[in-house]
Short mmCIF file of N, CA, C and O in Angstrom, two decimals:
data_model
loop_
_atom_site.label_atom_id
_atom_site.label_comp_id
_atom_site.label_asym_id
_atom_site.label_seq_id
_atom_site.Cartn_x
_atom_site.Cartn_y
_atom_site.Cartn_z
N UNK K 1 68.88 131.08 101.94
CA UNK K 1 69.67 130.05 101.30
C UNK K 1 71.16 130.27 101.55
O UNK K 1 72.02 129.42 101.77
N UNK K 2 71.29 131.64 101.46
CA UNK K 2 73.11 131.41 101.67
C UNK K 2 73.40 131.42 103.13
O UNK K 2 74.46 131.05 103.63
N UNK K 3 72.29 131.91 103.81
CA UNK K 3 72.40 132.02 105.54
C UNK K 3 73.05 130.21 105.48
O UNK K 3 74.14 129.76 105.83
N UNK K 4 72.01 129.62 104.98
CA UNK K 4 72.39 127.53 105.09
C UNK K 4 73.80 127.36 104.81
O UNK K 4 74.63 127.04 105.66
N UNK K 5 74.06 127.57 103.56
CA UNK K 5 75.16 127.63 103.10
C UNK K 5 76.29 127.97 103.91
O UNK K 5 77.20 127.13 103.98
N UNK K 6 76.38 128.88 104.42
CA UNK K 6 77.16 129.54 105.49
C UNK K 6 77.46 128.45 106.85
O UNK K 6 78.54 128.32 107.42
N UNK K 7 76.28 127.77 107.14
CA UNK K 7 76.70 127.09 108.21
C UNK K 7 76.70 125.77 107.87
O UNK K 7 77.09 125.00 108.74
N UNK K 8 76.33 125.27 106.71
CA UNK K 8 76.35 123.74 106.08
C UNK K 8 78.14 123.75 105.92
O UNK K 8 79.01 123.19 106.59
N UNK K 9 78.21 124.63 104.78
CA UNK K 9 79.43 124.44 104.44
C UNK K 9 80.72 124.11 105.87
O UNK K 9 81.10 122.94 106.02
N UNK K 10 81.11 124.90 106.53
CA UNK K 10 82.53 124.15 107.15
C UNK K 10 81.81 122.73 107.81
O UNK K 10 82.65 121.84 107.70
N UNK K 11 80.67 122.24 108.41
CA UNK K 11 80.74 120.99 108.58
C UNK K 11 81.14 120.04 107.73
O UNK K 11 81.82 119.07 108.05
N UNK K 12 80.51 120.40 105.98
CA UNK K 12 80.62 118.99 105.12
C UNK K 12 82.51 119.48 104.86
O UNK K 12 83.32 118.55 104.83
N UNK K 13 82.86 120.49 104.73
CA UNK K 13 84.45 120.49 104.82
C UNK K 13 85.41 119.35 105.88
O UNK K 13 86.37 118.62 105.63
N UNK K 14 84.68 119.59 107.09
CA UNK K 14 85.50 118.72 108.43
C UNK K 14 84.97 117.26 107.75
O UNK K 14 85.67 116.26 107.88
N UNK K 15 83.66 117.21 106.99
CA UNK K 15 83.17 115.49 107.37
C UNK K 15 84.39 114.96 105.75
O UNK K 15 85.13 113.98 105.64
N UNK K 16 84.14 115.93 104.91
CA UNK K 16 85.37 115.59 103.85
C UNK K 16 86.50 115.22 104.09
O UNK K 16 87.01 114.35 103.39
N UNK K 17 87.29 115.89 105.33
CA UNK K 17 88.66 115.89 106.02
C UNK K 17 88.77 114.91 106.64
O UNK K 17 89.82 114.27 106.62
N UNK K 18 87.60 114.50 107.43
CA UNK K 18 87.56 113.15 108.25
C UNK K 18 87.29 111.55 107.31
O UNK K 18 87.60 110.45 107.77
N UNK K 19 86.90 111.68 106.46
CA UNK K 19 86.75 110.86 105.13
C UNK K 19 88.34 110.68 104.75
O UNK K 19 88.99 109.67 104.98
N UNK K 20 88.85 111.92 104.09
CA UNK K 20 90.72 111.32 103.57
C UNK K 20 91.46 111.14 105.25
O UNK K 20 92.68 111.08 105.21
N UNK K 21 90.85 111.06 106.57
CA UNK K 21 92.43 110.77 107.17
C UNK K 21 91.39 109.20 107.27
O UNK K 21 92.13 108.21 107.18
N UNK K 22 90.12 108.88 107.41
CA UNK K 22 89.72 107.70 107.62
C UNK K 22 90.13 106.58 106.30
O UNK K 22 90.47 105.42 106.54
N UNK K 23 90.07 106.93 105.44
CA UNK K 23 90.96 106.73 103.95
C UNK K 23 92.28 106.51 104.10
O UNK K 23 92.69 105.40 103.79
N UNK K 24 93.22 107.48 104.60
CA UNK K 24 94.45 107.19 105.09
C UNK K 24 95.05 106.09 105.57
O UNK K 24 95.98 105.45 105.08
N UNK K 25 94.26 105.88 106.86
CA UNK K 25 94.49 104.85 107.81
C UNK K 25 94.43 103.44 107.21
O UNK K 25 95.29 102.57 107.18
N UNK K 26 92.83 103.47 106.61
CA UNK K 26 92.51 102.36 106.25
C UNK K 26 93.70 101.62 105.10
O UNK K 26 93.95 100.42 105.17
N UNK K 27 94.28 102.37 104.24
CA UNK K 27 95.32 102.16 103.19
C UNK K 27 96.68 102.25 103.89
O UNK K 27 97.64 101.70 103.36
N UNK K 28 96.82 102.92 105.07
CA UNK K 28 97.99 102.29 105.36
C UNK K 28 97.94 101.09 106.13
O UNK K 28 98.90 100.37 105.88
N UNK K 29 97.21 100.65 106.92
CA UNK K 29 96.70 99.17 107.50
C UNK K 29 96.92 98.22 106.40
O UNK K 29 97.75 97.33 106.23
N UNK K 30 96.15 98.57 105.86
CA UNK K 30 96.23 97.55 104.19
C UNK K 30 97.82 96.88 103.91
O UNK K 30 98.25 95.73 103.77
N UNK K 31 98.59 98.56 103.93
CA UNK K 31 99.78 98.15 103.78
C UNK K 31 101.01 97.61 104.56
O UNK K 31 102.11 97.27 104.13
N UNK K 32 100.39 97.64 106.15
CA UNK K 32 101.29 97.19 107.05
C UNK K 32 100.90 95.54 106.63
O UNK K 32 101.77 94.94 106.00
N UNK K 33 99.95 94.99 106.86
CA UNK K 33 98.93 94.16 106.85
C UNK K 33 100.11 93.25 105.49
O UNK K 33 100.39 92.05 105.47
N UNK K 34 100.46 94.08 104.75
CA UNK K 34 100.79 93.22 103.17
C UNK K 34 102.11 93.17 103.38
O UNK K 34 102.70 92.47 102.56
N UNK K 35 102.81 93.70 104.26
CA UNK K 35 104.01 94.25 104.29
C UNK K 35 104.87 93.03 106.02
O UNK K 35 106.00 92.59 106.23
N UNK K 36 103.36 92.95 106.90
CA UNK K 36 103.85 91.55 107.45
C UNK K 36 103.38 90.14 106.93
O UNK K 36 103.49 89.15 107.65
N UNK K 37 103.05 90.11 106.12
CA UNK K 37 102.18 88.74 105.36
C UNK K 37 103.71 88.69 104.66
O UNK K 37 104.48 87.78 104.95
N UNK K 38 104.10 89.90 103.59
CA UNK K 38 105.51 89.46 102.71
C UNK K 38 106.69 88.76 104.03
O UNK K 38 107.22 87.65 104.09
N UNK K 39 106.76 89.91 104.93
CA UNK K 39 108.45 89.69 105.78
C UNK K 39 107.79 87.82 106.84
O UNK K 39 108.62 87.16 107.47
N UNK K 40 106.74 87.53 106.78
CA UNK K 40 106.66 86.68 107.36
C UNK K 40 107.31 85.36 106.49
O UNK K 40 108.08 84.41 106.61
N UNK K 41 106.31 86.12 105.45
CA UNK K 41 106.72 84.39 104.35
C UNK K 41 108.44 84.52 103.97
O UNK K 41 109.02 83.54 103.49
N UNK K 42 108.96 85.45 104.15
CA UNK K 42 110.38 85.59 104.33
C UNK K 42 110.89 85.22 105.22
O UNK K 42 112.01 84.76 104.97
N UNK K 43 110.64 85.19 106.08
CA UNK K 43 111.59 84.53 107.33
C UNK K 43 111.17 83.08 107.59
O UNK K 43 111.93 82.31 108.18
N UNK K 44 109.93 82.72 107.14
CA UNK K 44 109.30 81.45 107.28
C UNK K 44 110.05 80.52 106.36
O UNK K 44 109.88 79.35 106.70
N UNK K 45 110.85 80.68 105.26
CA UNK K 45 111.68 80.05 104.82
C UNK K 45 113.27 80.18 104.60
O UNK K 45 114.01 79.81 103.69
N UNK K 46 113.47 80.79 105.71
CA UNK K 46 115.32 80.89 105.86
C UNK K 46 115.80 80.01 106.89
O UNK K 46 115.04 79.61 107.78
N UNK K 47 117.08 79.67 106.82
CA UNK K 47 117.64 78.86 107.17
C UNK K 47 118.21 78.71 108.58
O UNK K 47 118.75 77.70 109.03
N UNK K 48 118.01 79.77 109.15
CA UNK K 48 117.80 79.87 110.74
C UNK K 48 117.20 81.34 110.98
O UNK K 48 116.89 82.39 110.41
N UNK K 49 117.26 80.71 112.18
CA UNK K 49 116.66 82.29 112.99
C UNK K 49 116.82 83.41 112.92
O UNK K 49 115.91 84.21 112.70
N UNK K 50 118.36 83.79 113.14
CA UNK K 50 119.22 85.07 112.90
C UNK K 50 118.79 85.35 111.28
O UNK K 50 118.26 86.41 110.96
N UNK K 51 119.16 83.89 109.98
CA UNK K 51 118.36 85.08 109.27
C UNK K 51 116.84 85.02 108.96
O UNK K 51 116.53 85.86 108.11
N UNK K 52 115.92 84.36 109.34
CA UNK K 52 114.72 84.60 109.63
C UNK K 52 114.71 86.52 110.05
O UNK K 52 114.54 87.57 109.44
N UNK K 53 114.97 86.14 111.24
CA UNK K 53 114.87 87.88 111.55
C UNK K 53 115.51 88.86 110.89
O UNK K 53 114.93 89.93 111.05
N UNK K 54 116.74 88.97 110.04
CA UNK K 54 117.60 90.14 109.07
C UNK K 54 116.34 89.75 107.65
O UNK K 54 115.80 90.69 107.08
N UNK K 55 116.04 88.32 107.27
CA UNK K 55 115.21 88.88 106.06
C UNK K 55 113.52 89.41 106.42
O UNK K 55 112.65 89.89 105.70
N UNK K 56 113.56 89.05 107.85
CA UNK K 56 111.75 89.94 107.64
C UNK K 56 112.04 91.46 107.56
O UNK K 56 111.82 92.13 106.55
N UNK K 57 112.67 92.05 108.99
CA UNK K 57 113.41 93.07 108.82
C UNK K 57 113.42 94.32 107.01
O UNK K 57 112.95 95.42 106.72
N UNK K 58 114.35 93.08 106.18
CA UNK K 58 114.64 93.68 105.19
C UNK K 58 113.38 93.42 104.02
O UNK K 58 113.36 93.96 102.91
N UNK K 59 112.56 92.68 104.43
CA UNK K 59 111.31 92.72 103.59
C UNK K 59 110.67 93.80 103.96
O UNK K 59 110.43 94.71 103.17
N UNK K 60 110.29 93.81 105.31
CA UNK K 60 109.12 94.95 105.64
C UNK K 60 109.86 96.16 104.98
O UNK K 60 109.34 96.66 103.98
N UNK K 61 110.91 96.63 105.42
CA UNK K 61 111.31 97.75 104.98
C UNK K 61 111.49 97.86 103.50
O UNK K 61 111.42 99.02 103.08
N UNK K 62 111.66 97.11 102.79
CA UNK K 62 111.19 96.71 101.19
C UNK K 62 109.73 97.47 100.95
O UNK K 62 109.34 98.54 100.49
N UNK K 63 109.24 96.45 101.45
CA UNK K 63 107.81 97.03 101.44
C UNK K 63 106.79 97.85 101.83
O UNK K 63 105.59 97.74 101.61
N UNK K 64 107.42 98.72 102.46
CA UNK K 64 107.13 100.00 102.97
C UNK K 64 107.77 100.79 102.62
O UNK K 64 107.39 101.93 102.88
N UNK K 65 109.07 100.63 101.85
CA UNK K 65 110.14 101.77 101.02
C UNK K 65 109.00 103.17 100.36
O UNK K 65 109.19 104.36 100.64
N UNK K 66 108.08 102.76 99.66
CA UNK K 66 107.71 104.20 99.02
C UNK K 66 106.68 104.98 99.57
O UNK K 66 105.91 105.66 98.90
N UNK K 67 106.67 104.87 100.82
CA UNK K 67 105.51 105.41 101.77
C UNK K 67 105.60 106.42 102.40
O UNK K 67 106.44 106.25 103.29
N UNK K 68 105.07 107.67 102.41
CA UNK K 68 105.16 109.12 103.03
C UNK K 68 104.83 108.95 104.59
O UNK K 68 105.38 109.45 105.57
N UNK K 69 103.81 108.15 104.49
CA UNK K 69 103.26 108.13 105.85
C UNK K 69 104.22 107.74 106.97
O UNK K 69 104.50 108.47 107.92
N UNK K 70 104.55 106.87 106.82
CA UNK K 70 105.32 106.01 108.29
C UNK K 70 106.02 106.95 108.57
O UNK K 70 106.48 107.49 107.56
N UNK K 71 106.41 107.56 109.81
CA UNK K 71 107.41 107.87 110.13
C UNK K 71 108.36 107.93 110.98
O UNK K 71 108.33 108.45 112.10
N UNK K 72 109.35 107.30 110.38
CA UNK K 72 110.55 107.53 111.04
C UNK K 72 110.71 105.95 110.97
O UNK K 72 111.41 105.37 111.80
N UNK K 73 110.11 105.29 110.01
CA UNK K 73 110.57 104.03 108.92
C UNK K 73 109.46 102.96 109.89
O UNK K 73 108.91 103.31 110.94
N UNK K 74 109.32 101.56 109.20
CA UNK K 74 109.09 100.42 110.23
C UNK K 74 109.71 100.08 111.54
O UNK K 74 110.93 99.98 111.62
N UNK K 75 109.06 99.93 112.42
CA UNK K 75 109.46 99.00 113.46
C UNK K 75 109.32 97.33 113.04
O UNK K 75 108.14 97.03 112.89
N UNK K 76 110.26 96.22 112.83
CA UNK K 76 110.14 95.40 112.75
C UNK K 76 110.53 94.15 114.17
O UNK K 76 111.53 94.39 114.85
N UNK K 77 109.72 92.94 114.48
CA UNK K 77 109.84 92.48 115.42
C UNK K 77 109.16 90.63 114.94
O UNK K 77 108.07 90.08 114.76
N UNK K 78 110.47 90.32 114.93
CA UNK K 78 110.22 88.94 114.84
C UNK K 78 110.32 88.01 115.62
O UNK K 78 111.28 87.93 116.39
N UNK K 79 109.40 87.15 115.58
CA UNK K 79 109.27 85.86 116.97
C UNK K 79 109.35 84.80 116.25
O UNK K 79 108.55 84.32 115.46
N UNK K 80 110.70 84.36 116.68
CA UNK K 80 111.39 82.98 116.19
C UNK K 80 111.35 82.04 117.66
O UNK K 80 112.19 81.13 117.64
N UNK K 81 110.62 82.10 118.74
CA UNK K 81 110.56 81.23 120.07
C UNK K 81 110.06 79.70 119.64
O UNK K 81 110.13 78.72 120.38
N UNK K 82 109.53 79.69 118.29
CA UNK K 82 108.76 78.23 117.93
C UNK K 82 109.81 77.75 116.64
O UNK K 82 109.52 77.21 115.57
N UNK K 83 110.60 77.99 116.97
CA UNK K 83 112.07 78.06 115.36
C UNK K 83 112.36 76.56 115.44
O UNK K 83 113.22 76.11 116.19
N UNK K 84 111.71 75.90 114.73
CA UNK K 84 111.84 74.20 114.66
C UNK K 84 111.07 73.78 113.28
O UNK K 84 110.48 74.62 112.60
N UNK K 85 111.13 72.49 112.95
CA UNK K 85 110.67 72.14 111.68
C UNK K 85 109.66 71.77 112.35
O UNK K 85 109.63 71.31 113.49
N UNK K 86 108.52 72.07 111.37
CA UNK K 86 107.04 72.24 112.09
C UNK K 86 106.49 73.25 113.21
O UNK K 86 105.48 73.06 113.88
N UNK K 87 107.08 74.01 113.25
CA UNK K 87 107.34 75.40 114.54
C UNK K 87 106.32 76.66 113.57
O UNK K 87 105.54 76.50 112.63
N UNK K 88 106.65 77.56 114.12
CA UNK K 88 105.96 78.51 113.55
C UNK K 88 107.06 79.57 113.66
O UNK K 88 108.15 79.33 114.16
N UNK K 89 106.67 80.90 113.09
CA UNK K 89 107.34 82.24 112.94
C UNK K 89 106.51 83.19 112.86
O UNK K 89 105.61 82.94 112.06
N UNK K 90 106.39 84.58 113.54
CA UNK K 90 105.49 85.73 113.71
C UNK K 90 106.26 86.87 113.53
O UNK K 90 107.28 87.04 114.20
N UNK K 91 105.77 87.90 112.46
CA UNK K 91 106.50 89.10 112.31
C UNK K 91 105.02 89.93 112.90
O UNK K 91 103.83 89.67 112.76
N UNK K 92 105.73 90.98 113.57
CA UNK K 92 104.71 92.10 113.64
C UNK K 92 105.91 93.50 113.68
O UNK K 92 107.00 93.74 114.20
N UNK K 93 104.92 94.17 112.81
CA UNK K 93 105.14 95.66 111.74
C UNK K 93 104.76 96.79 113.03
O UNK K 93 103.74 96.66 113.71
N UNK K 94 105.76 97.92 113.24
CA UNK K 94 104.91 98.82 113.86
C UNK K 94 105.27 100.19 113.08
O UNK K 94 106.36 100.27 112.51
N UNK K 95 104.65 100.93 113.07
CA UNK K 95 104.66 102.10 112.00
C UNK K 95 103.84 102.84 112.75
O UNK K 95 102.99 102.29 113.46
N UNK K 96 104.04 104.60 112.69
CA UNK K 96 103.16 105.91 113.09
C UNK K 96 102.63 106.47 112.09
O UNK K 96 103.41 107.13 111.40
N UNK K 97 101.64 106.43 111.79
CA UNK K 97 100.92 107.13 110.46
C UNK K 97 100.89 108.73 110.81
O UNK K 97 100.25 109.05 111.81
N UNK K 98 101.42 109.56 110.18
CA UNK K 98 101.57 111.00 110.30
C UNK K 98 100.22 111.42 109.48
O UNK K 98 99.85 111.39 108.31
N UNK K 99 99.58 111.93 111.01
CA UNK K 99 98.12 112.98 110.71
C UNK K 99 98.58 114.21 110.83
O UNK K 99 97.67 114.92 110.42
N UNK K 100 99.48 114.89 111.16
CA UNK K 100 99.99 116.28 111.31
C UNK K 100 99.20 117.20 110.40
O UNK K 100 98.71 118.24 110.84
N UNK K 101 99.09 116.87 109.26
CA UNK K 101 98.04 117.75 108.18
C UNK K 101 96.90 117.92 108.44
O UNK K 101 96.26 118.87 108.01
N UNK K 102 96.41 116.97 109.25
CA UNK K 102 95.12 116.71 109.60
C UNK K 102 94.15 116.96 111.29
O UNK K 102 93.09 116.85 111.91
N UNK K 103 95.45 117.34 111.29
CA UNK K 103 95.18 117.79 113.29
C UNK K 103 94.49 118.73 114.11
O UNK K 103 94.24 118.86 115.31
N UNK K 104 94.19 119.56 112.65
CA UNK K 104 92.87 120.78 113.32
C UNK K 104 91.95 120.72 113.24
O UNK K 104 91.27 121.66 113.63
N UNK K 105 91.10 119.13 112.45
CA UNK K 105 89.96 118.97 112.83
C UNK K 105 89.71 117.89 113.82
O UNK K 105 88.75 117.12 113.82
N UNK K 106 91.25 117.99 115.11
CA UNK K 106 90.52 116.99 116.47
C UNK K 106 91.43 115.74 116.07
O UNK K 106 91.45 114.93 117.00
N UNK K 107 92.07 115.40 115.15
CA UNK K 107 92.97 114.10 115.25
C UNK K 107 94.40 114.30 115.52
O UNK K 107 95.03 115.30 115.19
N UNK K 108 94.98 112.99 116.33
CA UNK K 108 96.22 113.28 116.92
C UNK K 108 97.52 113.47 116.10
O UNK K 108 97.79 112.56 115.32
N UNK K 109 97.94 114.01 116.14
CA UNK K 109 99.29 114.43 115.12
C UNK K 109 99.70 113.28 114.23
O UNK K 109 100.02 113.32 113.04
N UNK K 110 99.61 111.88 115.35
CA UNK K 110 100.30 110.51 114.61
C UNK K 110 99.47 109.24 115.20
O UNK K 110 99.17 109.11 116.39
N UNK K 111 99.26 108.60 114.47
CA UNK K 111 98.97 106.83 115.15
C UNK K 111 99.36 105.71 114.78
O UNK K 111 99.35 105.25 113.63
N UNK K 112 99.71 105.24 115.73
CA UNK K 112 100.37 104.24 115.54
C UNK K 112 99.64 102.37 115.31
O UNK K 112 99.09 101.60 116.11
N UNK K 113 100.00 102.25 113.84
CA UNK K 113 99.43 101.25 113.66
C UNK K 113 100.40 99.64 113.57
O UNK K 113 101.63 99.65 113.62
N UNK K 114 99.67 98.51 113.46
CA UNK K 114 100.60 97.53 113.78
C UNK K 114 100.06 96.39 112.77
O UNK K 114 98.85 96.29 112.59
N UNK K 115 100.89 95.60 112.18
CA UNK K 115 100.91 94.73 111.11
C UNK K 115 101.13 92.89 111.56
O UNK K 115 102.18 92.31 111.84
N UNK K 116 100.06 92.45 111.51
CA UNK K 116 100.95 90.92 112.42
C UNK K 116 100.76 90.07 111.31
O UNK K 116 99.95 90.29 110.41
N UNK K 117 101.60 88.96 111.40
CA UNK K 117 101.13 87.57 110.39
C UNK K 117 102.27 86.50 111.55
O UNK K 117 103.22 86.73 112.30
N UNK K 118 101.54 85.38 111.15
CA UNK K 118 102.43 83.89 111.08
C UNK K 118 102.36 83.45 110.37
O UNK K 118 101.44 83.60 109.56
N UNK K 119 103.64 82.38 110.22
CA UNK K 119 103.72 80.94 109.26
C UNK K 119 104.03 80.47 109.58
O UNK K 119 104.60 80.87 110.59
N UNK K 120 104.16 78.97 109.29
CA UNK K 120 104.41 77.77 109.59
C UNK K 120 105.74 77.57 108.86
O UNK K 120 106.09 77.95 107.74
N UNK K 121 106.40 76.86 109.79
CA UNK K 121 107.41 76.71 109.38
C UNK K 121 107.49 74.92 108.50
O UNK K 121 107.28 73.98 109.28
N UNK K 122 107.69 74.65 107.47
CA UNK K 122 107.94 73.82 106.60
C UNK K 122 108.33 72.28 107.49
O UNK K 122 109.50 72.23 107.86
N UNK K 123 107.49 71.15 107.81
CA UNK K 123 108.18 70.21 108.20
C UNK K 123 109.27 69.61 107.63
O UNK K 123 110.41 69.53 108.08
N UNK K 124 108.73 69.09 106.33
CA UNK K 124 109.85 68.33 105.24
C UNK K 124 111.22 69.09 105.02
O UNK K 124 112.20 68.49 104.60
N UNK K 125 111.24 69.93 105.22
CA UNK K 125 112.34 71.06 105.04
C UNK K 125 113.38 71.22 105.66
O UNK K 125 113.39 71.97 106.64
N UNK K 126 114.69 70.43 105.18
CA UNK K 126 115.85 70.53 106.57
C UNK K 126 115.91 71.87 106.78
O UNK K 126 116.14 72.65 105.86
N UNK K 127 115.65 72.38 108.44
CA UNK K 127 116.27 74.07 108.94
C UNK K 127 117.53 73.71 109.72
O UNK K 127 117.43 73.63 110.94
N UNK K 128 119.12 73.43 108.92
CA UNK K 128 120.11 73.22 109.89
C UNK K 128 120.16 75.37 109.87
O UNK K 128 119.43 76.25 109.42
N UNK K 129 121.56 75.33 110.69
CA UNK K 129 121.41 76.51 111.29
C UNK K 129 123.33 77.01 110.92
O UNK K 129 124.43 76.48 111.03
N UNK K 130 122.70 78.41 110.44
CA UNK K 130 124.22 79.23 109.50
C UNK K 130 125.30 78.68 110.73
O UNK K 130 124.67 78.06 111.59
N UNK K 131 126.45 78.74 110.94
CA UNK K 131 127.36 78.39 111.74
C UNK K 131 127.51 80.17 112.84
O UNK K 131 127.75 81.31 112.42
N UNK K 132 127.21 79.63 114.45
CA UNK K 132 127.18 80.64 115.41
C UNK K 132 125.75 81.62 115.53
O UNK K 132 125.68 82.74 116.05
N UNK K 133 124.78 80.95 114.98
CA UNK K 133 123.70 81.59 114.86
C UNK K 133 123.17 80.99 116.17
O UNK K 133 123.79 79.95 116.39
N UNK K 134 122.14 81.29 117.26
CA UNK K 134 121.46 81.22 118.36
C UNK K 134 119.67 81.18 118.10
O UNK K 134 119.06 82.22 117.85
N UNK K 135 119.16 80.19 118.17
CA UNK K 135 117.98 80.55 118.14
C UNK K 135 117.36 81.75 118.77
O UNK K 135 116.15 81.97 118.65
#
């Protein structure tokens, strides 16, 4: 019985370890995921482009403010190419999830995960444009 024990045990240890970084991931996805859904619907209603892109920007990073994981903050990247009334707007989130804790049972130090959303941009909705702003 303890001979079993002896060799049961470090597998269900690694399958435990592989459980919290698969846990990890999944909750930080979640949160890129919530974090371009917010900076989208933020830029999907500003008044031009330039700030379309400074408020997704400052949403994502809002919304990723209390997070250990990311590192070395959001990558934010907004596509204003459809910037018209009735147009659309696309933020996508890029973030490295730090496995470093987790790297001696075979996973890579970091991965890099990515957050997308669109919206529609409002027909009825005058979008004139801040003065010197460029689509």
């Amino acid at each position: 019985m303890s001979l079993e024990m002896v060799l049961v045990t470090p597998i269900f240890v690694v399958f435990l370890l592989f459980l919290t970084a698969v846990g990890r991931m999944v909750d930080a996805q979640s949160q890129m995921d919530g974090a371009a859904r917010d900076a989208v619907r933020a830029a999907s209603i500003a008044r031009s482009a330039a700030s379309a892109r400074s408020l997704a920007a400052e949403t994502a990073a809002s919304g990723l403010r209390d997070t250990s994981w990311c590192a070395g903050g959001p990558s934010v990247q907004t596509d204003v190419s459809d910037w018209r009334p009735g147009g659309r707007v696309g933020v996508t989130i890029t973030c490295d999830v730090d496995l470093g804790d987790l790297s001696f049972i075979g996973l890579p130090g970091t991965k890099r995960l990515r957050g997308e959303a669109i919206a529609p941009i409002d027909t009825f909705t005058f979008r004139g444009t801040d003065p010197g702003d460029e689509p």
